Coordinates of C-alpha atoms in Angstrom, one line a residue:
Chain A
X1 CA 143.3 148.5 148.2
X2 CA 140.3 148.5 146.1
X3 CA 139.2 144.5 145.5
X4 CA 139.2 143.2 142.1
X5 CA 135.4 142.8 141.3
X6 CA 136.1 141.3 137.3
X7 CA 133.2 141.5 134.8
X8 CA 130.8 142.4 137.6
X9 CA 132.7 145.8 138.6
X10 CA 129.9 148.1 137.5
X11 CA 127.3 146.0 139.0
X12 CA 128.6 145.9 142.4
X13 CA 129.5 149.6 142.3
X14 CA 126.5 150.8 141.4
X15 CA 124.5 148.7 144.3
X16 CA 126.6 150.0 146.9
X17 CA 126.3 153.8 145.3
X18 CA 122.5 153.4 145.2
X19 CA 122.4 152.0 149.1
X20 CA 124.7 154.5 150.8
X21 CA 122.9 157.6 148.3
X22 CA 119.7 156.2 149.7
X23 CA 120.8 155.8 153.1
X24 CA 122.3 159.3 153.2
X25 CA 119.9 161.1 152.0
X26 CA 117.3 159.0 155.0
X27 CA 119.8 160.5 157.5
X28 CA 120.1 163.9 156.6
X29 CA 116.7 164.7 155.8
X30 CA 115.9 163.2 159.2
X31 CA 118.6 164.9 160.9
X32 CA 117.2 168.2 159.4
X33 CA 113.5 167.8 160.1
X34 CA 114.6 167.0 163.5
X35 CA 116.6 169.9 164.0
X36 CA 113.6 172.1 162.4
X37 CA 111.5 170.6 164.7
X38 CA 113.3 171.2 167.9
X39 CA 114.5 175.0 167.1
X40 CA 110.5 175.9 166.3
X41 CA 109.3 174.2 169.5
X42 CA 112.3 176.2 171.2
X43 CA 110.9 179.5 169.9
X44 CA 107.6 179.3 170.4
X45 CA 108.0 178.0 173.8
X46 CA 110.2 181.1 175.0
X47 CA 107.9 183.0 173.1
X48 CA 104.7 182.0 175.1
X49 CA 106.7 182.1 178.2
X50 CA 107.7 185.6 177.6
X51 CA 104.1 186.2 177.7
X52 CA 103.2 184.4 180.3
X53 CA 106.0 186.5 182.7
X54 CA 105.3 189.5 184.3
X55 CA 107.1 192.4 182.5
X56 CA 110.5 193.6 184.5
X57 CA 109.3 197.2 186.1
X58 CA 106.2 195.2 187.5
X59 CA 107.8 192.1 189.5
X60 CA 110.1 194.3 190.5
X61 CA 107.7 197.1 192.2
X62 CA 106.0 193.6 193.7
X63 CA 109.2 192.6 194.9
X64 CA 109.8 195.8 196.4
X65 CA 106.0 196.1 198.1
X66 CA 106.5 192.4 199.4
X67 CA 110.3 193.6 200.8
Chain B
X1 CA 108.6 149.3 186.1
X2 CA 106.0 148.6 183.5
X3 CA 106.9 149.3 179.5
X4 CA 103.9 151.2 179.3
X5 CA 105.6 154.0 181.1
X6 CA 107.3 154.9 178.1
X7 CA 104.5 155.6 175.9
X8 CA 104.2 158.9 178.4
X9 CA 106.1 161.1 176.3
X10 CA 107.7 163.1 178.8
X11 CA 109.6 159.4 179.5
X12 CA 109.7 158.5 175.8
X13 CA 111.8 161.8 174.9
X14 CA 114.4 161.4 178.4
X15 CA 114.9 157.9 177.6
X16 CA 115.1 157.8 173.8
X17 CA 117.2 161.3 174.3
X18 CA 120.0 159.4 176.3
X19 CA 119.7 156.0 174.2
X20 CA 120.5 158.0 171.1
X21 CA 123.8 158.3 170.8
X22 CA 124.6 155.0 171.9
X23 CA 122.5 153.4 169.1
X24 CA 124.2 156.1 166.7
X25 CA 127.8 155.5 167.9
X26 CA 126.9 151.6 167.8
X27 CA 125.2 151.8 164.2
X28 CA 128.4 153.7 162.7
X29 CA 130.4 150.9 164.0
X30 CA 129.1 147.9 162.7
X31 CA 127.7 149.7 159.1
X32 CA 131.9 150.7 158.9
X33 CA 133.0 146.9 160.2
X34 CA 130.6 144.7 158.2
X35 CA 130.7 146.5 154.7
X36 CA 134.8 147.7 155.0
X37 CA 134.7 143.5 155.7
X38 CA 132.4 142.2 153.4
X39 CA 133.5 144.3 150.2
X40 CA 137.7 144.4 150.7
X41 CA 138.5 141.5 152.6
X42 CA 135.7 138.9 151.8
X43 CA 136.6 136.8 148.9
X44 CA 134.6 136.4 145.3
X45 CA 132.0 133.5 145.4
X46 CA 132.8 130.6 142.8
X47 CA 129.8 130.9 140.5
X48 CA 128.3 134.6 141.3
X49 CA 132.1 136.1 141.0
X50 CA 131.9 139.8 143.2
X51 CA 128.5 140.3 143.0
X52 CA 128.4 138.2 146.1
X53 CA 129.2 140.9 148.0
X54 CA 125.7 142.9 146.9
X55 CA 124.4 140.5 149.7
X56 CA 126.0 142.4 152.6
X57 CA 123.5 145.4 151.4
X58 CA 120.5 143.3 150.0
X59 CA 119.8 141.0 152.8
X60 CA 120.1 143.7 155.7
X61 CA 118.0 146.1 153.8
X62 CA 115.0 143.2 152.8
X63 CA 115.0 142.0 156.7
X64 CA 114.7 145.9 157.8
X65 CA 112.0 146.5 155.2
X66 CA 110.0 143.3 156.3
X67 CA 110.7 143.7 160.2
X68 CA 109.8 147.6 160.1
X69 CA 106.1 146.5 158.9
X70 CA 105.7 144.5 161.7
X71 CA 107.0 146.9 163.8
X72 CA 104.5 149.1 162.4
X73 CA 101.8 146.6 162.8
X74 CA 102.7 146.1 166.7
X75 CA 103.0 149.7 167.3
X76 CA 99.5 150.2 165.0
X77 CA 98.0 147.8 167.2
X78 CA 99.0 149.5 170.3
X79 CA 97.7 152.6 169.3
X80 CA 94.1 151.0 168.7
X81 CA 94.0 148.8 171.5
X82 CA 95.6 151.0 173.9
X83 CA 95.7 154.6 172.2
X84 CA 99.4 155.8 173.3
X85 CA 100.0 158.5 171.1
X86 CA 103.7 157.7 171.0
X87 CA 103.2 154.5 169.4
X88 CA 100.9 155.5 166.2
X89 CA 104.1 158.3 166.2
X90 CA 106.8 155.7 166.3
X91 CA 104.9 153.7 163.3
X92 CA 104.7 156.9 161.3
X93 CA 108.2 157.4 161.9
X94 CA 109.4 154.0 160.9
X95 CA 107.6 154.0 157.6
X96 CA 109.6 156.1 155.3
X97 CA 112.9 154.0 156.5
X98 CA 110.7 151.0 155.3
X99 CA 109.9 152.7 152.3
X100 CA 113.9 153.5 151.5
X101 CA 114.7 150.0 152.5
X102 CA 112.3 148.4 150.0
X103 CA 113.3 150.5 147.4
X104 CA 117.6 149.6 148.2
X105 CA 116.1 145.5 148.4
X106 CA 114.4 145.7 145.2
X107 CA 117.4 147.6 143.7
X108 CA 120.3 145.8 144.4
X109 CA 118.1 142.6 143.9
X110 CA 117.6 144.0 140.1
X111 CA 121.4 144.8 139.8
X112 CA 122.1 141.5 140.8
X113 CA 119.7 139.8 139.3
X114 CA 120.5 141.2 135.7
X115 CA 124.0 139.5 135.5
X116 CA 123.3 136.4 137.9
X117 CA 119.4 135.5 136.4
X118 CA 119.9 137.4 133.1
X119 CA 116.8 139.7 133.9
X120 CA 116.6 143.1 135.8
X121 CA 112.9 141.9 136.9
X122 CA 110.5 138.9 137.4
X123 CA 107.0 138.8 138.4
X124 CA 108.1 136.0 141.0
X125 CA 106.1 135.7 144.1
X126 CA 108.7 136.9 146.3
X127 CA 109.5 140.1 143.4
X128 CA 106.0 141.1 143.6
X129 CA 105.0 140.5 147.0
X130 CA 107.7 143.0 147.5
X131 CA 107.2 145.3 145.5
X132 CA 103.0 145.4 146.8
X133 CA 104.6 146.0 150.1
X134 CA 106.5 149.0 148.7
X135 CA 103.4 150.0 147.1
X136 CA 101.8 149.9 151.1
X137 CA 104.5 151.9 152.3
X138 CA 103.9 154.6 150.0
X139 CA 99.9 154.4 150.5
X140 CA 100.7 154.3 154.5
X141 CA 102.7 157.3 154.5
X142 CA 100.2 159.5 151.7
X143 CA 97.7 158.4 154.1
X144 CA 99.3 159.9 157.1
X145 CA 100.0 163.3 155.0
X146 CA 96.2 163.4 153.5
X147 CA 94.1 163.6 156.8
X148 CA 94.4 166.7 158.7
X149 CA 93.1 165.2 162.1
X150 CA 95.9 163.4 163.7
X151 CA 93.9 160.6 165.5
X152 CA 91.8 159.8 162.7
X153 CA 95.4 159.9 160.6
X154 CA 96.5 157.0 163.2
X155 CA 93.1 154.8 163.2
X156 CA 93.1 154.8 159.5
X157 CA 96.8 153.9 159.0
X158 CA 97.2 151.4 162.0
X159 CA 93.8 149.6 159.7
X160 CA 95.9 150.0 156.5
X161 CA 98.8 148.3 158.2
X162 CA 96.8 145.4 159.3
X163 CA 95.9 144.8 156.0
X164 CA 99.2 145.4 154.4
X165 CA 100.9 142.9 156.7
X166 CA 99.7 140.4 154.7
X167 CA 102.0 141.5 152.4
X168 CA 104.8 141.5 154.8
X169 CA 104.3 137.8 155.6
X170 CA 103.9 137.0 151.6
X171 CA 107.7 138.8 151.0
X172 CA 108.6 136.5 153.9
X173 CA 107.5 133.0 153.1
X174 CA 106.7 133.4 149.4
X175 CA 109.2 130.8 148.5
X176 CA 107.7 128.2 151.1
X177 CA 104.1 129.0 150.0
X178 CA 104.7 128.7 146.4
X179 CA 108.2 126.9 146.1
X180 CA 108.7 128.8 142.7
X181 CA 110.0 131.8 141.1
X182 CA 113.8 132.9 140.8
X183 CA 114.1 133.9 144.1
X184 CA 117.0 131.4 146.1
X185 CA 116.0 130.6 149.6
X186 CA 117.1 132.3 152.7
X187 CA 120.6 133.1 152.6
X188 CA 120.7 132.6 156.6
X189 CA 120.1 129.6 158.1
X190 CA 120.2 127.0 161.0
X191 CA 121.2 124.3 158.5
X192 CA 125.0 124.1 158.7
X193 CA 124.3 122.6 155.0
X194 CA 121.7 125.7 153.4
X195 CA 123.7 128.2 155.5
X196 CA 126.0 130.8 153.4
X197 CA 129.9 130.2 154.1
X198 CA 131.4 131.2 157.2
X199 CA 133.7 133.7 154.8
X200 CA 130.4 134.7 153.9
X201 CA 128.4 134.8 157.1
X202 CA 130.2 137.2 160.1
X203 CA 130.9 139.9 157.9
X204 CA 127.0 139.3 156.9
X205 CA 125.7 139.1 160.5
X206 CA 127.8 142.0 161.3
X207 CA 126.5 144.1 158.6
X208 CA 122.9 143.0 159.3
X209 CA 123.8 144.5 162.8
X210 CA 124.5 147.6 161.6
X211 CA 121.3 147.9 159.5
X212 CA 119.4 146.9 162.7
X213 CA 121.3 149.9 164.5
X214 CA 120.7 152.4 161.7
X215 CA 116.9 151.3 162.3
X216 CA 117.0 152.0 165.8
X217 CA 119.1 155.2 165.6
X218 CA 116.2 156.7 162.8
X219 CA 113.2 155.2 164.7
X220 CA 114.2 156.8 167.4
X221 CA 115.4 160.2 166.5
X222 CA 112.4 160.7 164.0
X223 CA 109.8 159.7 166.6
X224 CA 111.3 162.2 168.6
X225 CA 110.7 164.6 166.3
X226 CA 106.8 163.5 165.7
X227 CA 106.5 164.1 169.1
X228 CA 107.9 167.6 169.4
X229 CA 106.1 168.5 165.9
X230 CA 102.9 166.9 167.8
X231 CA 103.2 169.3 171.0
X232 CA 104.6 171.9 168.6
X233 CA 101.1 172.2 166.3
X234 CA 98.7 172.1 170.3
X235 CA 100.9 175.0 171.3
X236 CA 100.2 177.0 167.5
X237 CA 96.7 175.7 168.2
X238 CA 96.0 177.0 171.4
X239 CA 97.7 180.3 170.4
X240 CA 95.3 180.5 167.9
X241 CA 92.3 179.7 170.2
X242 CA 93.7 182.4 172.6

């Protein structure tokens, strides 16, 4: 399966090694700092609106005075 | 429907979130087809033997590291003409897949050039004009990194870019401007005569397709994440300010 690539084998080999290392390495680190990203938005998001709601025993006394 | 809608990021991240895979699926695809093609089934040239087949990787990756500058420069000068956060973002995205392109153009160009012109390097006006522009890629993105204040991280940069596209165009058209140095000509071309062979030339287009896609695909998914880090550091802010 593998072509015959001569005199130039190591050349050839090594250029493509380099590229797909290279391009690899691009696509996981940006994969990771993407997934980084998104799970510390996610927490601090829930975490401020955890804040923000009204804690349980409260809304439901008000849903019980509005009832 | 005007573009401009999408530099509201609320539109940027539903539309980028759904073109995403597409462009990933799409990029996989022609990345497999054109280098599977190219190295195993494309046959060895008659006076560069198999290191012909270091241009299905070179070329792609020299047009990508060219074309994202300009991007940059378009999406720079969107940012200072029409300030739309999400394009200063997408510009700071693209850089670093520049800067990796440059770096595999000037590689495999070395490991080719060391059999085929019997040096690794040459200070040749297409050589250097590269290698400046690899030197702009890594000042653009230190840039980014050194000023705290992300607006005045955009206005500087989207300046530096300007300047740095001179260097974009020079990689481009050194050959015409100085018609010397090692560097061949384009390997592409309208002229049936300067063209590469058609053995040569699908698996070629098919691979610069691919590199096109992978450009997309990263673009996209790391200006995605610019944007959520953006909104991520105003919510720590206003935390803070609470």
């Amino acid at each position: 399966m593998m072509p015959d690539l001569g005199k130039y084998a190591v050349e050839v080999l090594s250029a493509y090694a380099v590229t797909l290392g290279l391009v690899v390495v691009l696509v996981v680190v940006s994969i990771r700092q993407s997934v980084r990203t998104r799970t510390r938005l996610r927490d601090i998001e829930e975490a401020q609106a955890a804040r923000r709601a009204p804690p349980a025993d409260t809304a439901r006394k008000e849903t019980a005075s509005h009832g | 429907m005007s573009l401009w809608e999408y530099a509201n990021p609320r539109k940027f991240m539903a539309l980028s979130g759904a073109v995403l895979p597409i462009a990933a699926v799409g990029t996989a695809v022609a990345m497999v087809v054109g280098l599977v093609w190219g190295f195993f089934f494309t046959p060895d040239d008659y006076r560069q033997g198999s290191t012909v087949k270091i241009i299905y990787i070179h070329v792609p990756s020299a047009m990508i590291a060219i074309n994202c500058w300009l991007m940059m420069l378009i999406t720079s000068l969107v940012w200072l003409i029409r300030r739309h956060h999400v394009s200063a973002l997408a510009a700071k995205a693209a850089a670093p897949i520049g800067a990796t392109m440059t770096v595999i153009a000037l590689l495999t160009g070395a490991i080719w050039g060391q059999p085929m012109w019997g040096t690794w390097w040459a200070w040749d006006p297409r050589l250097t004009s590269f290698l400046i522009l690899f030197l702009f890629y890594l000042g653009y993105m230190a840039l980014w990194a050194a000023v705290e204040n992300p607006d005045t991280a955009a206005e500087l940069t989207s300046v530096l870019c300007i300047v740095g596209s001179v260097f974009a165009v020079l990689s481009r058209y050194a050959l015409v401007f100085w018609n010397q140095g090692l560097h061949q000509g384009a390997s592409l071309s309208l002229d049936k005569e300067e063209n590469v062979s058609d053995v040569f030339y699908w698996p070629l287009l098919i691979c610069i397709a691919g590199f096109v896609g992978l450009f997309i695909t990263l673009v996209l998914l790391r200006t995605r994440t610019e944007v959520r880090d953006r909104r991520l550091k105003a919510l720590i802010a206003r935390e803070r300010m609470a």
